[in-house]
Amino acid sequence: MLEAQAHHQLKALLQREGGEPWPHHLTLSRLVARSLRRGDQTLVRLAPGSDPSWLIGLLVPLALSEARLALVVSDALRQRLLRVELPRLAAAGGSLSLSCLEADFERQEAQHARLWLLSHADLVGLWQHGRLGDRQLVIPEIEQLDESLRQALEIRLAPEHWEQLGRAHPAARASLLELHARLSRRVLAQPQPPHRLVALAEHDEAPLRQLLALLQPLPAPWRRWLESGGATWASWARVEPQVLHWTLHRQPLEPLQVLSGLLEGRGAVLIGQLGENRTDSSGPTSSGSERGLTPTVSVTLGDPPLADPLPLFAPLRQPLPNSPVFAEHLLEQSRRLVLGQTGLTVVLLDDEGLRLGLTSALAAEFGRRVVHESTAPESNGVVCARWSWWLGHHHRLPLPCQVVVGLLPIASLEDPLTAARVQALRRLGRDWFREGLLPDGLNRLQLGVAGLRRSGGRLAILDGRLRGRSWGRQVLRALEPWITLSRLLPH
C-alpha cells in the first residue's frame, strides 16, 4: 500500500539525515498517502508557525503516488520547493526523485506529466478553460486559499483600459468620457482615504454597467467586469493622488463560489496552519459543503507540549485605540520595551498614520536602529511593520527577541473588501465579528508570534481592547500557554 511505502521511505530518509525531526512527519505522510490512494478529501490542520520541515512529509507520498496531481503553491513556497525540498529528494535518489511541470500546461504533452506545480492564477485559468481534468489537488497553504484565489480572480481596470474601450467603440467615446468624469468626481472628492482605497456601491457603477450592456463586443477585462458584480463581489477604486489617477478593482467575496465545482467530486489534500479558531477555509457566506469542500478526514497535528510559557506583557489598564492619548501611550511603552534590548524587536500595527509616527519618534531616540519594513536591520534593531508585511517576510529575518503588538490584527472596516464581507454576514443575520474578523485576526496573531516560541522571546500587547473587551479572553486563550510579565527588565 502507498501508506506503508511512504512511511518506510520517509523514516529511512529522516534516519539518514539525522537532526531533530518535526514530530508528525510519519503521521502526515500516511494521511497524505491514504488520501491520494482513495481519491478523497483530507484536511490537515497544523499549529500556526509550524517548522517548514513538515513539507518533506507531504512530498514523499507525492513522489511515490501514481495519481495525476496538481500542487498549488504561493511564490514563496514554490521557491522553497525548488531550492530546498526537491533537491533534497533528488539527493535521496531512487523512487523519491520528484519531477514536476512548471509551465506550458496548455500543451497536449502536458497532460502526460504526473505532477503540475501551479500558482493560484494557473489553477483558476486551467479550471475556467476546462483543462484541469481529473487531477487531484494538493494545497499546502489552505489558510491563504481564499485570499490567493481572490487575487487570481481580481478584475482590474486601469486608465489604459478606458482608452482601449474608447478605441473599440468610437461612437460611445463621449458617453464613456462622461461616465469616467462622474466616477472621478465620486472617487477624488473623498478626503485622503485610508490605504488610498474608496469603496464603490452598486449604484455608483450602474450607469457604466448599462452602457457596457449596449456595447458589443467588449475587450477582455471589460467583458469580465460586466459578467461579475452584485452582492457577491466587492468593488473599490485605488487612488493615486499625486497624479489624480485611479484604478477600478473588483474581487469576489467567496472565490470558491465563483469557481463552483472546482472541489466537487475531486480528490484534494488540504494542509494549513489554521489553529483552532478558523474553519476549513471558511468564508462569510457559505459552508464548506456548499463549495464542494467535504473532507472525509479532518486531523489536527499540533506542536508538542511547550515546557516554557510565553512571557506576556499586557498591562491591565491601557487606552483604547480610538483614545486621544493612545499614540502617546504607544510611544511611551514602546520606548520602555526597546530600552536595553540586545536582540531584534518587531513592532506591529496596521494603522499607517500611527505606524509612521511611531517609527519617526522611535528613530529620533534610538537612531538608525529603527527601520520601517526593512529586511536588513541591525542585530539590536527595531522593525516597525504592517502585519501582512511581517507574515510575508519574517522568514528572511532573524528570530526576534520580542514582538510588540501595537494594534491587534483585526481587519478594519475602512477596507472595502472587509466592509463588503461584513455586509454579507449581516444580511444573513450572523455575528460578523466573532464569525469573520476575530477568527482571522487570531490566526494572524498566532502566526505572527510563533517565532517567539522558538527564540524564547517575549510578547507585548499594547492594545487596550485585550483587557477592555469581552473577546479579549479569546485572544488570551489563543496565546496559551503564557505567563504574565508584570515588570520590564533589560536583557
Coordinates of C-alpha atoms in Angstrom, one line a residue:
M1 CA 0.0 0.0 0.0
L2 CA 1.1 3.6 -0.7
E3 CA 0.8 4.4 3.1
A4 CA 3.3 1.7 4.1
Q5 CA 5.7 2.7 1.3
A6 CA 5.6 6.4 2.2
H7 CA 6.1 5.5 5.9
H8 CA 9.1 3.3 5.2
Q9 CA 10.8 5.6 2.7
L10 CA 10.3 8.7 4.8
K11 CA 11.5 7.0 8.0
A12 CA 14.7 5.8 6.2
L13 CA 15.3 9.3 4.8
L14 CA 14.9 11.0 8.2
Q15 CA 17.2 8.5 9.8
R16 CA 19.9 9.1 7.2
E17 CA 19.7 12.9 7.6
G18 CA 19.6 12.9 11.4
G19 CA 18.7 16.0 13.3
E20 CA 15.7 16.7 15.4
P21 CA 12.7 16.0 13.2
W22 CA 9.2 17.5 13.3
P23 CA 7.2 15.1 15.5
H24 CA 4.4 14.4 12.9
H25 CA 6.3 13.6 9.8
L26 CA 5.2 10.0 9.6
T27 CA 1.6 10.7 10.5
L28 CA 1.3 13.4 7.8
S29 CA 2.9 11.1 5.2
R30 CA 0.4 8.3 5.9
L31 CA -2.6 10.7 5.9
V32 CA -1.5 12.2 2.5
A33 CA -0.8 8.8 1.0
R34 CA -4.2 7.5 2.1
S35 CA -6.0 10.4 0.6
L36 CA -4.1 10.1 -2.7
R37 CA -4.8 6.3 -2.9
R38 CA -8.5 6.8 -2.1
G39 CA -9.0 10.0 -4.1
D40 CA -11.0 11.6 -1.3
Q41 CA -10.6 15.0 0.5
T42 CA -8.4 15.3 3.6
L43 CA -7.9 18.4 5.7
V44 CA -4.8 18.6 8.0
R45 CA -4.5 21.4 10.5
L46 CA -1.0 22.3 11.6
A47 CA -0.2 24.5 14.6
P48 CA 0.4 28.1 13.5
G49 CA 4.2 28.7 13.0
S50 CA 5.0 25.0 12.5
D51 CA 8.5 24.4 11.3
P52 CA 8.5 24.3 7.5
S53 CA 10.4 21.0 7.5
W54 CA 6.9 19.4 7.6
L55 CA 6.9 19.7 3.8
I56 CA 9.0 16.6 3.4
G57 CA 6.2 14.5 4.9
L58 CA 3.9 15.8 2.1
L59 CA 6.4 15.4 -0.8
V60 CA 7.4 11.7 -0.2
P61 CA 3.8 10.4 -0.8
L62 CA 3.6 12.7 -3.9
A63 CA 6.8 11.1 -5.2
L64 CA 5.6 7.6 -4.7
S65 CA 2.0 8.0 -5.9
E66 CA 1.0 7.2 -9.5
A67 CA -2.0 9.6 -9.4
R68 CA -2.2 12.7 -11.6
L69 CA -1.7 15.6 -9.3
A70 CA -1.7 19.4 -9.2
L71 CA 0.3 21.0 -6.4
V72 CA -0.9 24.6 -5.8
V73 CA 1.6 26.9 -4.0
S74 CA 2.4 30.5 -3.4
D75 CA 5.5 32.1 -4.9
A76 CA 7.4 31.9 -1.6
L77 CA 6.6 28.2 -1.1
R78 CA 7.5 27.5 -4.8
Q79 CA 10.9 28.9 -4.2
R80 CA 11.4 26.7 -1.1
L81 CA 10.3 23.6 -3.0
L82 CA 12.6 24.3 -6.0
R83 CA 15.6 25.3 -4.0
V84 CA 15.4 23.1 -0.8
E85 CA 12.9 20.3 -0.8
L86 CA 13.0 18.9 -4.3
P87 CA 16.9 18.8 -4.4
R88 CA 16.7 17.1 -1.0
L89 CA 14.5 14.4 -2.5
A90 CA 16.7 14.1 -5.6
A91 CA 19.8 13.6 -3.4
A92 CA 18.0 10.7 -1.6
G93 CA 17.8 9.0 -5.1
G94 CA 15.7 6.1 -6.0
S95 CA 11.9 6.4 -6.2
L96 CA 11.9 9.6 -4.2
S97 CA 13.1 11.8 -7.1
L98 CA 10.1 14.1 -7.9
S99 CA 9.7 15.8 -11.2
C100 CA 7.1 18.4 -12.0
L101 CA 5.8 20.6 -14.8
E102 CA 6.0 24.3 -14.0
A103 CA 4.7 25.9 -17.2
D104 CA 3.0 25.4 -20.6
F105 CA 0.1 23.5 -19.2
E106 CA -1.9 24.2 -22.3
R107 CA 0.2 21.9 -24.5
Q108 CA -1.2 18.4 -25.2
E109 CA 2.0 16.8 -23.9
A110 CA 1.5 18.5 -20.6
Q111 CA -1.4 16.1 -19.9
H112 CA 1.1 13.2 -19.6
A113 CA 3.1 15.0 -16.8
R114 CA 2.1 13.3 -13.5
L115 CA 2.7 16.4 -11.3
W116 CA 1.8 20.0 -12.2
L117 CA 3.3 22.8 -10.0
L118 CA 0.7 25.6 -10.2
S119 CA 0.2 29.1 -8.9
H120 CA -3.3 30.1 -7.8
A121 CA -3.6 32.0 -11.0
D122 CA -2.7 28.9 -13.0
L123 CA -5.3 26.9 -11.1
V124 CA -8.0 29.5 -11.9
G125 CA -7.1 29.7 -15.6
L126 CA -6.9 25.9 -16.1
W127 CA -10.3 25.4 -14.3
Q128 CA -12.0 28.1 -16.3
H129 CA -10.7 26.6 -19.6
G130 CA -11.6 23.1 -18.6
R131 CA -8.0 21.8 -18.7
L132 CA -7.7 20.6 -15.1
G133 CA -9.2 17.3 -15.9
D134 CA -9.5 14.8 -13.1
R135 CA -6.3 15.7 -11.3
Q136 CA -6.3 15.6 -7.6
L137 CA -5.4 18.9 -5.9
V138 CA -2.7 19.3 -3.2
I139 CA -2.9 22.7 -1.5
P140 CA -0.4 23.1 1.4
E141 CA -1.3 26.6 2.3
I142 CA -5.1 26.4 2.9
E143 CA -5.0 29.4 5.2
Q144 CA -4.1 31.6 2.2
L145 CA -6.5 29.9 -0.2
D146 CA -9.4 32.4 -0.2
E147 CA -7.1 35.5 -0.4
S148 CA -4.9 34.0 -3.1
L149 CA -7.9 33.0 -5.2
R150 CA -9.5 36.4 -4.8
Q151 CA -6.3 38.0 -6.2
A152 CA -6.2 35.5 -9.0
L153 CA -9.9 36.3 -9.9
E154 CA -9.4 40.1 -9.4
I155 CA -10.6 42.3 -12.3
R156 CA -8.6 45.5 -12.7
L157 CA -9.5 48.4 -14.9
A158 CA -6.6 50.9 -15.3
P159 CA -6.7 54.2 -17.3
E160 CA -5.4 52.4 -20.4
H161 CA -8.4 50.1 -20.4
W162 CA -10.7 53.1 -20.7
E163 CA -8.7 54.2 -23.8
Q164 CA -8.8 50.7 -25.2
L165 CA -12.6 50.6 -24.8
G166 CA -12.9 54.1 -26.5
R167 CA -10.9 52.9 -29.5
A168 CA -13.1 49.7 -29.8
H169 CA -16.3 51.8 -29.8
P170 CA -15.6 55.3 -31.1
A171 CA -19.3 56.2 -31.2
A172 CA -19.5 55.7 -27.4
R173 CA -16.4 57.7 -26.6
A174 CA -18.4 60.8 -25.4
S175 CA -20.6 58.7 -23.1
L176 CA -17.5 56.9 -21.7
L177 CA -15.7 60.2 -21.0
E178 CA -18.8 61.5 -19.2
L179 CA -19.1 58.3 -17.1
H180 CA -15.3 58.4 -16.3
A181 CA -15.6 62.0 -15.2
R182 CA -18.6 61.2 -13.0
L183 CA -16.7 58.3 -11.3
S184 CA -13.6 60.6 -11.0
R185 CA -15.6 63.1 -9.0
R186 CA -17.0 60.4 -6.8
V187 CA -13.6 58.9 -6.1
L188 CA -11.4 62.0 -5.9
A189 CA -13.9 64.0 -3.9
Q190 CA -13.2 61.8 -0.8
P191 CA -10.7 63.2 1.8
Q192 CA -7.4 61.3 1.9
P193 CA -8.9 57.7 2.1
P194 CA -7.3 55.0 4.3
H195 CA -4.9 53.0 2.2
R196 CA -6.0 55.1 -0.8
L197 CA -9.0 52.9 -1.3
V198 CA -12.5 54.2 -2.0
A199 CA -15.4 51.7 -1.8
L200 CA -17.9 51.8 -4.7
A201 CA -21.5 50.8 -4.3
E202 CA -23.6 49.1 -7.0
H203 CA -25.4 52.4 -7.8
D204 CA -22.1 54.1 -8.4
E205 CA -21.3 51.6 -11.2
A206 CA -24.9 51.1 -12.5
P207 CA -24.6 53.7 -15.4
L208 CA -21.4 52.2 -16.6
R209 CA -22.9 48.7 -16.5
Q210 CA -25.9 49.9 -18.5
L211 CA -23.7 51.4 -21.2
L212 CA -21.5 48.3 -21.4
A213 CA -24.5 46.1 -21.9
L214 CA -25.1 48.0 -25.2
L215 CA -21.6 47.8 -26.4
Q216 CA -20.6 44.5 -28.1
P217 CA -18.1 43.0 -28.4
L218 CA -16.1 44.1 -25.3
P219 CA -12.4 43.8 -24.7
A220 CA -11.4 41.1 -22.3
P221 CA -11.2 43.0 -18.9
W222 CA -14.5 44.8 -19.6
R223 CA -16.3 41.6 -20.5
R224 CA -15.3 40.0 -17.3
W225 CA -16.2 43.2 -15.4
L226 CA -19.7 43.2 -16.9
E227 CA -20.2 39.5 -16.1
S228 CA -19.2 39.9 -12.5
G229 CA -20.7 42.2 -9.8
G230 CA -23.7 42.1 -7.5
A231 CA -23.7 41.4 -3.8
T232 CA -21.2 38.6 -4.1
W233 CA -18.4 40.9 -5.3
A234 CA -16.6 43.9 -3.8
S235 CA -15.6 46.9 -5.8
W236 CA -13.3 49.8 -5.0
A237 CA -11.0 52.4 -6.5
R238 CA -7.3 52.7 -5.7
V239 CA -6.4 56.3 -5.8
E240 CA -3.0 57.8 -6.8
P241 CA -3.4 61.3 -5.5
Q242 CA -0.1 62.6 -6.9
V243 CA -1.2 62.1 -10.5
L244 CA -5.0 62.2 -9.9
H245 CA -5.4 58.7 -11.3
W246 CA -7.5 55.9 -10.0
T247 CA -7.9 52.2 -10.9
L248 CA -11.0 50.1 -10.5
H249 CA -10.7 46.8 -8.7
R250 CA -13.2 44.0 -8.1
Q251 CA -12.8 40.8 -6.2
P252 CA -15.3 38.0 -5.2
L253 CA -16.3 37.6 -1.6
E254 CA -16.4 33.8 -2.0
P255 CA -13.9 32.8 -4.7
L256 CA -14.8 29.1 -4.4
Q257 CA -18.4 30.0 -5.2
V258 CA -17.2 31.7 -8.4
L259 CA -15.2 28.6 -9.2
S260 CA -18.2 26.4 -8.5
G261 CA -17.5 22.7 -8.9
L262 CA -13.7 23.0 -8.5
L263 CA -13.6 20.8 -5.5
E264 CA -16.8 18.7 -6.1
G265 CA -16.0 15.1 -6.5
R266 CA -12.3 15.8 -6.8
G267 CA -9.6 14.3 -4.5
A268 CA -7.9 17.0 -2.5
V269 CA -5.3 17.2 0.2
L270 CA -5.6 20.5 2.1
I271 CA -3.0 21.4 4.7
G272 CA -2.8 24.7 6.6
Q273 CA -1.7 26.5 9.7
L274 CA -5.2 27.2 10.8
G275 CA -5.1 26.8 14.6
E276 CA -8.4 26.1 16.3
N277 CA -10.0 29.4 15.5
R278 CA -10.5 29.0 11.8
T279 CA -12.9 26.7 9.9
D280 CA -11.9 24.9 6.8
S281 CA -11.1 27.7 4.5
S282 CA -14.2 29.4 5.9
G283 CA -15.8 32.4 4.3
P284 CA -18.5 34.7 5.3
T285 CA -21.4 33.5 3.4
S286 CA -21.2 29.7 2.7
S287 CA -20.2 26.5 4.4
G288 CA -17.6 24.1 3.0
S289 CA -20.1 21.6 1.7
E290 CA -21.8 24.4 -0.4
R291 CA -18.5 24.9 -2.1
G292 CA -17.6 21.3 -2.7
L293 CA -15.3 21.0 0.3
T294 CA -16.4 17.9 2.2
P295 CA -13.3 16.4 3.9
T296 CA -13.6 12.7 4.6
V297 CA -10.8 13.1 7.2
S298 CA -10.0 16.1 9.3
V299 CA -7.0 15.9 11.6
T300 CA -5.2 18.4 13.8
L301 CA -1.4 17.9 14.2
G302 CA -0.4 20.3 16.9
D303 CA 3.0 21.1 18.4
P304 CA 4.3 19.0 21.3
P305 CA 3.5 20.5 24.8
L306 CA 5.6 23.5 25.4
A307 CA 7.7 23.4 28.6
D308 CA 8.1 27.2 28.9
P309 CA 5.1 29.6 28.7
L310 CA 5.4 32.7 26.6
P311 CA 6.2 35.8 28.7
L312 CA 3.3 38.3 28.0
F313 CA 3.4 42.0 28.9
A314 CA -0.1 43.4 28.8
P315 CA -0.9 46.0 31.5
L316 CA -4.4 45.9 32.8
R317 CA -5.4 49.5 32.1
Q318 CA -4.4 50.6 28.7
P319 CA -6.2 53.2 26.5
L320 CA -8.3 52.0 23.6
P321 CA -7.1 52.7 20.0
N322 CA -9.6 55.4 19.5
S323 CA -8.5 57.3 22.6
P324 CA -6.7 60.7 22.0
V325 CA -3.8 59.5 24.3
F326 CA -3.3 56.2 22.5
A327 CA -0.4 57.4 20.3
E328 CA 1.4 58.8 23.3
H329 CA 0.8 55.6 25.2
L330 CA 2.1 53.5 22.3
L331 CA 5.3 55.6 22.1
E332 CA 6.0 55.6 25.8
Q333 CA 5.5 51.8 26.2
S334 CA 7.5 51.0 23.0
R335 CA 10.3 53.1 24.3
R336 CA 10.4 51.2 27.6
L337 CA 10.3 47.9 25.8
V338 CA 13.1 48.7 23.3
L339 CA 15.4 50.1 26.0
G340 CA 18.1 47.7 27.0
Q341 CA 17.3 45.1 24.4
T342 CA 20.2 43.4 22.6
G343 CA 18.1 41.5 20.0
L344 CA 15.7 42.3 17.3
T345 CA 12.4 44.0 18.2
V346 CA 9.4 43.9 15.9
V347 CA 6.6 46.4 16.4
L348 CA 3.4 45.5 14.5
L349 CA 0.4 47.7 13.7
D350 CA -1.6 48.3 10.5
D351 CA -2.7 51.9 11.0
E352 CA -0.4 53.8 8.7
G353 CA -0.6 57.1 10.4
L354 CA 0.2 55.6 13.9
R355 CA 2.9 53.3 12.5
L356 CA 4.8 56.0 10.6
G357 CA 4.5 58.5 13.5
L358 CA 5.8 55.8 16.0
T359 CA 8.6 54.9 13.6
S360 CA 9.7 58.5 13.4
A361 CA 9.5 59.1 17.2
L362 CA 11.5 55.9 18.0
A363 CA 14.1 56.8 15.3
A364 CA 14.5 60.2 16.9
E365 CA 15.5 58.5 20.2
F366 CA 17.3 55.3 19.0
G367 CA 18.7 56.4 15.7
R368 CA 19.5 54.0 12.8
R369 CA 18.4 51.0 14.9
V370 CA 14.8 51.9 14.0
V371 CA 13.7 50.9 10.4
H372 CA 10.4 50.7 8.6
E373 CA 9.7 47.3 6.9
S374 CA 13.3 46.5 6.2
T375 CA 14.8 43.0 6.0
A376 CA 18.3 44.3 6.9
P377 CA 18.0 45.7 10.4
E378 CA 20.9 45.9 12.9
S379 CA 21.3 43.0 15.4
N380 CA 19.6 45.1 18.1
G381 CA 17.3 46.8 15.6
V382 CA 13.7 47.8 15.8
V383 CA 11.5 47.0 12.8
C384 CA 8.1 48.7 12.6
A385 CA 5.8 47.0 10.1
R386 CA 2.3 46.0 9.0
W387 CA 1.1 42.6 9.9
S388 CA 0.9 41.5 6.3
W389 CA 4.5 42.6 5.7
W390 CA 5.7 40.7 8.7
L391 CA 3.9 37.5 7.9
G392 CA 5.3 37.6 4.3
H393 CA 8.9 38.5 5.3
H394 CA 9.6 37.0 8.8
H395 CA 11.5 34.1 7.3
R396 CA 14.1 36.5 5.9
L397 CA 14.8 38.0 9.3
P398 CA 16.4 36.6 12.4
L399 CA 14.1 35.4 15.2
P400 CA 13.1 38.4 17.3
C401 CA 13.7 38.7 21.0
Q402 CA 10.4 40.5 21.4
V403 CA 7.3 41.3 19.4
V404 CA 5.3 44.4 20.3
V405 CA 1.7 44.3 19.2
G406 CA 0.7 48.0 18.8
L407 CA -2.7 47.0 17.4
L408 CA -4.3 43.6 17.3
P409 CA -4.6 42.3 13.7
I410 CA -8.4 42.8 13.4
A411 CA -9.2 43.9 9.9
S412 CA -10.5 47.4 9.6
L413 CA -14.0 48.2 8.2
E414 CA -12.4 51.0 6.3
D415 CA -11.0 48.3 3.9
P416 CA -13.7 47.9 1.1
L417 CA -13.3 44.1 0.9
T418 CA -13.6 43.7 4.7
A419 CA -16.6 46.0 4.7
A420 CA -18.3 44.0 1.9
R421 CA -17.7 40.7 3.8
V422 CA -19.2 42.2 6.9
Q423 CA -22.3 43.3 5.0
A424 CA -22.7 39.8 3.6
L425 CA -22.7 38.4 7.1
R426 CA -25.1 41.0 8.3
R427 CA -27.6 40.1 5.6
L428 CA -27.5 36.5 6.8
G429 CA -28.1 37.6 10.4
R430 CA -24.7 36.3 11.5
D431 CA -22.2 37.6 14.0
W432 CA -19.9 39.3 11.6
F433 CA -17.2 40.0 14.2
R434 CA -16.9 36.6 16.0
E435 CA -17.5 34.6 12.9
G436 CA -15.5 36.6 10.5
L437 CA -13.0 39.2 11.7
L438 CA -12.0 37.7 15.1
P439 CA -11.0 34.2 13.9
D440 CA -9.0 35.7 11.0
G441 CA -7.3 38.1 13.4
L442 CA -6.5 35.3 15.9
N443 CA -4.9 33.2 13.2
R444 CA -2.7 36.1 12.1
L445 CA -1.7 36.8 15.7
Q446 CA -0.7 33.2 16.2
L447 CA 1.3 33.1 13.0
G448 CA 3.0 36.5 13.8
V449 CA 4.2 35.5 17.3
A450 CA 5.1 31.8 16.5
G451 CA 8.8 32.7 16.2
L452 CA 8.9 33.8 19.9
R453 CA 8.2 30.3 21.0
R454 CA 11.4 29.1 19.3
S455 CA 13.6 32.1 20.3
G456 CA 12.5 32.3 23.9
G457 CA 11.4 35.9 23.4
R458 CA 8.6 37.9 25.0
L459 CA 5.4 39.3 23.7
A460 CA 3.9 42.8 24.5
I461 CA 0.3 43.7 23.6
L462 CA -0.4 47.5 23.9
D463 CA -3.9 47.4 22.5
G464 CA -6.4 48.3 25.3
R465 CA -9.0 46.1 23.7
L466 CA -7.2 43.0 25.0
R467 CA -8.4 43.8 28.6
G468 CA -11.2 46.1 27.8
R469 CA -13.4 43.9 25.5
S470 CA -15.1 40.6 26.3
W471 CA -13.5 39.0 23.2
G472 CA -10.0 39.7 24.7
R473 CA -10.3 36.5 26.6
Q474 CA -10.4 34.6 23.3
V475 CA -7.2 36.3 22.3
L476 CA -5.5 35.2 25.6
R477 CA -6.7 31.6 25.1
A478 CA -5.3 31.6 21.6
L479 CA -1.8 32.6 23.0
E480 CA -1.7 29.9 25.7
P481 CA 0.5 28.8 27.4
W482 CA 1.7 32.2 28.6
I483 CA 2.7 33.8 31.8
T484 CA 2.2 37.4 32.9
L485 CA 5.2 39.7 32.7
S486 CA 4.5 42.4 35.2
R487 CA 7.9 44.2 35.2
L488 CA 10.2 45.1 32.3
L489 CA 13.7 44.1 32.9
P490 CA 16.6 44.8 30.4
H491 CA 18.3 41.7 28.8

